[in-house]
CSV table of C-alpha atoms in Angstrom, one decimal:
chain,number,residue,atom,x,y,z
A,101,UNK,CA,25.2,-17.9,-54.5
A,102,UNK,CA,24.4,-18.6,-58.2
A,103,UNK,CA,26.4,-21.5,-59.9
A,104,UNK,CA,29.2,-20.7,-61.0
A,105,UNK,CA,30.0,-21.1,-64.8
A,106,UNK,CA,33.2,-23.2,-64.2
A,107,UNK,CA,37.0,-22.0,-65.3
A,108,UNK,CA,36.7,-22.4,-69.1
A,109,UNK,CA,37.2,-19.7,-71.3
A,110,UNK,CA,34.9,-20.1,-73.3
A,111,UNK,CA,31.8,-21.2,-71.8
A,112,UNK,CA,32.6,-18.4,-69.3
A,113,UNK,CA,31.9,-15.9,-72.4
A,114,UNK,CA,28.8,-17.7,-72.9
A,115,UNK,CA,27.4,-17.5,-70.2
A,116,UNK,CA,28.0,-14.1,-69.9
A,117,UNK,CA,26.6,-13.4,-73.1
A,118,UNK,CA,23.4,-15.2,-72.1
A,119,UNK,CA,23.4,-13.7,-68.9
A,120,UNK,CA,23.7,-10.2,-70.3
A,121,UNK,CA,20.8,-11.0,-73.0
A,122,UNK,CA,18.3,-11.8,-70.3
A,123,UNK,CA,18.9,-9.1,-67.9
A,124,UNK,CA,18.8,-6.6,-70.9
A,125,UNK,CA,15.5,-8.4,-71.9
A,126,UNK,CA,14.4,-8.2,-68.2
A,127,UNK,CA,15.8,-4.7,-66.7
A,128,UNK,CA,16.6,-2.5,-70.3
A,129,UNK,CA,20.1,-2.1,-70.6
A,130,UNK,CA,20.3,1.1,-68.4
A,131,UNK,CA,19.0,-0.7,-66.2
A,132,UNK,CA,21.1,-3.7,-66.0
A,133,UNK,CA,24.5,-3.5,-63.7
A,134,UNK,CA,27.5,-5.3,-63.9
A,135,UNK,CA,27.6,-6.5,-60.7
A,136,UNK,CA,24.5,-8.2,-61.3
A,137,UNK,CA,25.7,-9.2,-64.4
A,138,UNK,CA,28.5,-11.1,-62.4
A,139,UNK,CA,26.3,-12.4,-59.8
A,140,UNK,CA,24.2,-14.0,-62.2
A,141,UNK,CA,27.1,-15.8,-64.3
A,142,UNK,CA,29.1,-16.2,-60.9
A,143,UNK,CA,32.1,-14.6,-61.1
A,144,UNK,CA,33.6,-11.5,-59.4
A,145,UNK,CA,32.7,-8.5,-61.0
A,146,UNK,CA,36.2,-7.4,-62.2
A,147,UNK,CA,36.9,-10.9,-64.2
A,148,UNK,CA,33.9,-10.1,-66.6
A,149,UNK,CA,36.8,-7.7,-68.2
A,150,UNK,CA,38.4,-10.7,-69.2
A,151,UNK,CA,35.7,-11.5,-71.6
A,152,UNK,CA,34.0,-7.8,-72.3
A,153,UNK,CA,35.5,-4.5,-72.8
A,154,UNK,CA,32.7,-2.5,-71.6
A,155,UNK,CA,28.7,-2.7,-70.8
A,156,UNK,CA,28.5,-1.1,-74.5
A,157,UNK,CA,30.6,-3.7,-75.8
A,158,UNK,CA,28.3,-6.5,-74.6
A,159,UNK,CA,25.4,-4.6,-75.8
A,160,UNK,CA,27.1,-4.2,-79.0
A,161,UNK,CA,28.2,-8.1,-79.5
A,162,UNK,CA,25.2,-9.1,-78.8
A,163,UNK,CA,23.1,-7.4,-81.5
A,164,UNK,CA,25.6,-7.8,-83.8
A,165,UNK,CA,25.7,-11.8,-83.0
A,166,UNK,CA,21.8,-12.0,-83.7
A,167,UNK,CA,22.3,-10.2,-87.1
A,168,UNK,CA,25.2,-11.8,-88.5
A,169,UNK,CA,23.3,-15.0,-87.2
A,170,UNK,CA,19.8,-14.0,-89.0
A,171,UNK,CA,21.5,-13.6,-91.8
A,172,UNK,CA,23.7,-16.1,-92.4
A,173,UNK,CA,20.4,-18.4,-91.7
A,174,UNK,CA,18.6,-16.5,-94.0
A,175,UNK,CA,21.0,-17.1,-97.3
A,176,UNK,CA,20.8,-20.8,-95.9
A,177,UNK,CA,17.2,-21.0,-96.0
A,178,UNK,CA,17.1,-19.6,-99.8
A,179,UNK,CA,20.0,-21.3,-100.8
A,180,UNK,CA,18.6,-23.2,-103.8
A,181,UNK,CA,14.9,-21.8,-104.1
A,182,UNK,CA,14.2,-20.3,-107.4
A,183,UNK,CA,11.7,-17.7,-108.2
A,184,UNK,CA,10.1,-15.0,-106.4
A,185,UNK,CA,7.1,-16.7,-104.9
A,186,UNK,CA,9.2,-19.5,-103.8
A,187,UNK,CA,11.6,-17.5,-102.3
A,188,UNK,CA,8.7,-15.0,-100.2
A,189,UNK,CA,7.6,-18.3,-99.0
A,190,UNK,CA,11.0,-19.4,-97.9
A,191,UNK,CA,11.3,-15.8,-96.4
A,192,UNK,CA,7.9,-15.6,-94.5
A,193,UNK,CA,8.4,-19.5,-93.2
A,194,UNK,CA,11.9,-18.7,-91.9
A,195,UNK,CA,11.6,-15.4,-90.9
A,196,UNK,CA,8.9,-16.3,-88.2
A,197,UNK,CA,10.0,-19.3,-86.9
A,198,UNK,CA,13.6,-18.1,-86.4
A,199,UNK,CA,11.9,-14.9,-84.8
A,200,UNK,CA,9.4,-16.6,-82.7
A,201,UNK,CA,11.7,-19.2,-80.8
A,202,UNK,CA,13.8,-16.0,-80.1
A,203,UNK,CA,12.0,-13.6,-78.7
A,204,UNK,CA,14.7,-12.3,-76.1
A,205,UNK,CA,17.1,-11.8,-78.7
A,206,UNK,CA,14.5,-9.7,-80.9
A,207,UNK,CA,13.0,-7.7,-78.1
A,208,UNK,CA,16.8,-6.6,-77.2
A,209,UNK,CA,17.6,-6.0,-81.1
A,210,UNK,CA,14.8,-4.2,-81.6
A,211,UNK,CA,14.8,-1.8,-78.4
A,212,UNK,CA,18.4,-1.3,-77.4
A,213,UNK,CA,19.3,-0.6,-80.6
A,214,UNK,CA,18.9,3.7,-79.7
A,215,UNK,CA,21.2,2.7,-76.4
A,216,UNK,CA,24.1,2.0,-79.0
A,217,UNK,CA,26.9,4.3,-79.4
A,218,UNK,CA,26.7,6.2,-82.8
A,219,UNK,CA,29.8,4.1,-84.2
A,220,UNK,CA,28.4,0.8,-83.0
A,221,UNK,CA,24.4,1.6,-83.9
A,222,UNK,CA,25.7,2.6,-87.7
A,223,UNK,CA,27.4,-0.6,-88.0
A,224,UNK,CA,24.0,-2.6,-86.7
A,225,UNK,CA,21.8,-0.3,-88.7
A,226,UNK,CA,24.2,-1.8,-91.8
A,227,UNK,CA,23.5,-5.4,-91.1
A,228,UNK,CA,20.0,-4.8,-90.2
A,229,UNK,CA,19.7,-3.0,-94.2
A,230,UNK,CA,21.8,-6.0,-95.9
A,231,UNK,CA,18.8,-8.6,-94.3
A,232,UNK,CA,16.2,-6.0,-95.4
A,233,UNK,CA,18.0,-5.8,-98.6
A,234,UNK,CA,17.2,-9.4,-99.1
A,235,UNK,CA,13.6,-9.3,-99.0
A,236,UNK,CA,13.5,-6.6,-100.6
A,237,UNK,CA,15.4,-8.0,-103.7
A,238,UNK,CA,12.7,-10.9,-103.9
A,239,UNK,CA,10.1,-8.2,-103.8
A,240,UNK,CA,12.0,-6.2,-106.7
A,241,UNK,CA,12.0,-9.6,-108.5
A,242,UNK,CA,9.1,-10.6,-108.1
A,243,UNK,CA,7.4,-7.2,-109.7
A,244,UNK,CA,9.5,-7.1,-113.0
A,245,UNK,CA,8.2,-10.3,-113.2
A,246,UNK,CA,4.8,-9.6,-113.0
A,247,UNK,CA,4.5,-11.9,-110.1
A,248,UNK,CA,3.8,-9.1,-107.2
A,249,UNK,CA,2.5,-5.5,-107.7
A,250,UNK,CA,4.6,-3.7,-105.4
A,251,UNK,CA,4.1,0.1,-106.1
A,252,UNK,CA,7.5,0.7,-103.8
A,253,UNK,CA,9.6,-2.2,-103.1
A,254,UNK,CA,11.6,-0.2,-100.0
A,255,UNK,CA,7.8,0.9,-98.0
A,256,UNK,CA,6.5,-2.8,-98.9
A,257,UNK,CA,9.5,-4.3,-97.5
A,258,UNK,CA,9.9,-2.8,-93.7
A,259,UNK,CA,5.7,-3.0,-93.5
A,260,UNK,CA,6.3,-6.9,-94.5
A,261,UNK,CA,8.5,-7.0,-91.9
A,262,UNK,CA,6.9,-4.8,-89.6
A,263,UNK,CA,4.1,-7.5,-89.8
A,264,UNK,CA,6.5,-10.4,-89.2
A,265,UNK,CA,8.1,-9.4,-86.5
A,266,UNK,CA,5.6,-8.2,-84.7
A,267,UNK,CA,3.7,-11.7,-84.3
A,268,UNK,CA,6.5,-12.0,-81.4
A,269,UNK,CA,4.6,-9.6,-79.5
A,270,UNK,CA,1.6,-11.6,-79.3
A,271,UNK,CA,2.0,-15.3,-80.2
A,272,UNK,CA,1.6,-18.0,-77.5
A,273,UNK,CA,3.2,-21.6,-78.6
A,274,UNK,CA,0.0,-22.6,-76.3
A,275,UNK,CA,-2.8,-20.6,-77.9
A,276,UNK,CA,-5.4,-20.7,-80.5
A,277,UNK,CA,-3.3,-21.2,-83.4
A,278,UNK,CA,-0.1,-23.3,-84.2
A,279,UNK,CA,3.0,-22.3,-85.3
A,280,UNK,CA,1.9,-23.6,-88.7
A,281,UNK,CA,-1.1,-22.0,-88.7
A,282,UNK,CA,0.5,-18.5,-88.2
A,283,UNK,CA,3.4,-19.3,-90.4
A,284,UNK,CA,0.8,-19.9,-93.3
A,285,UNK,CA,-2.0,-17.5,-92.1
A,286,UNK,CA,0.9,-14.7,-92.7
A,287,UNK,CA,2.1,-15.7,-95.8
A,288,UNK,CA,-1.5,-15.2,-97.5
A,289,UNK,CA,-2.1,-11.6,-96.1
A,290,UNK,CA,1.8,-10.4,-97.2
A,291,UNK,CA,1.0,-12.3,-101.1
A,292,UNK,CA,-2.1,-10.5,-101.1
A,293,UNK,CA,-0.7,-7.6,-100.1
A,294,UNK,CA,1.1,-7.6,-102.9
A,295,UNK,CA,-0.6,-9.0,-105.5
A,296,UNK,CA,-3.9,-7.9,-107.2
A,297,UNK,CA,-5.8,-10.9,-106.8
A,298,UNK,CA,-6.9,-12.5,-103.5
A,299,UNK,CA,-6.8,-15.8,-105.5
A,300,UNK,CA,-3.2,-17.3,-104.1
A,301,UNK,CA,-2.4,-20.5,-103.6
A,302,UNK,CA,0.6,-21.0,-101.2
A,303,UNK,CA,3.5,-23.3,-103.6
């Protein structure tokens, strides 16, 4: 019998919520089943209504939770930095090392996103553009400054991320390189990217 998550309320939703992330992450969402849903949190299978609407609604407050979540850690991060290098830096440094101690919530974000409903995926796909739109306002700042060369501001912005968020696939806390070491090893190849000299000195 798995341990039961108690009576509360509220740490009954979480649980639920972090049971649903992991069997998502495990099994794909068509794959996962309510019932083992339940039998993971410990509770019978009709009280999850008590917490979720649907399968699709779990699905859906869950990706929904990690973007509002990005987010609001990203504007925290830049709160306060000034200029565009500065605030690429900022970027890149959060960017991966929120990403990387998450990797459950971004492999679900990233493929369930097409197991969405059409309502619920359009409101996702809107809070997935207004983070993009962040990095790509540096970007756009950065070049009417003079301080990047970015020939198209919305293609250098999802390959940037493309980049960054694809370290998750690979990275190994225990490996070769430290988080650090990525964290700064990435931030030279996207400046150089984007700028006409390879002569960049990380600020």
């Amino acid at each position: 019998m798995a341990r039961r998550a108690g009576s509360d309320g509220a740490k009954t939703a979480e649980a639920i919520r972090a049971a649903g992330l992991r069997l998502i992450f495990e099994h794909g969402y068509e794959g996962m089943s309510l019932r083992d849903l339940a039998e993971m949190v410990g509770v019978q299978p009709g009280s999850l209504y008590n917490h979720i609407a649907t399968k699709q609604a779990l699905l859906f407050e869950l990706l929904s939770g990690h973007m509002r979540t990005l987010t609001a850690a990203l504007d925290e991060a830049l709160a306060g930095v000034e200029g565009p290098l500065a605030r690429l830096d900022a970027f890149v440094d959060f960017h991966l090392r929120y990403h990387l101690t998450r990797k459950m919530e971004v492999f679900v974000n990233n493929s369930e996103l097409r197991s969405l409903e059409p309502r619920n995926r359009a409101v996702i796909t809107g809070l997935r553009r207004d983070y993009e739109r962040r990095l790509a306002d540096i970007l756009a700042e950065g070049a009417a400054d003079g301080v990047f060369t970015v020939p198209d501001v919305k293609v250098a912005t999802y390959a940037i991320l493309a980049q960054l968020t694809g370290v998750v696939g690979w990275y190994a806390p225990d490996g070769r390189l430290s988080e650090d070491e990525v964290v700064a090893l990435h931030y030279q190849l996207v400046l150089r990217g984007i700028r006409e000299s390879a002569q960049t000195i990380r600020p």
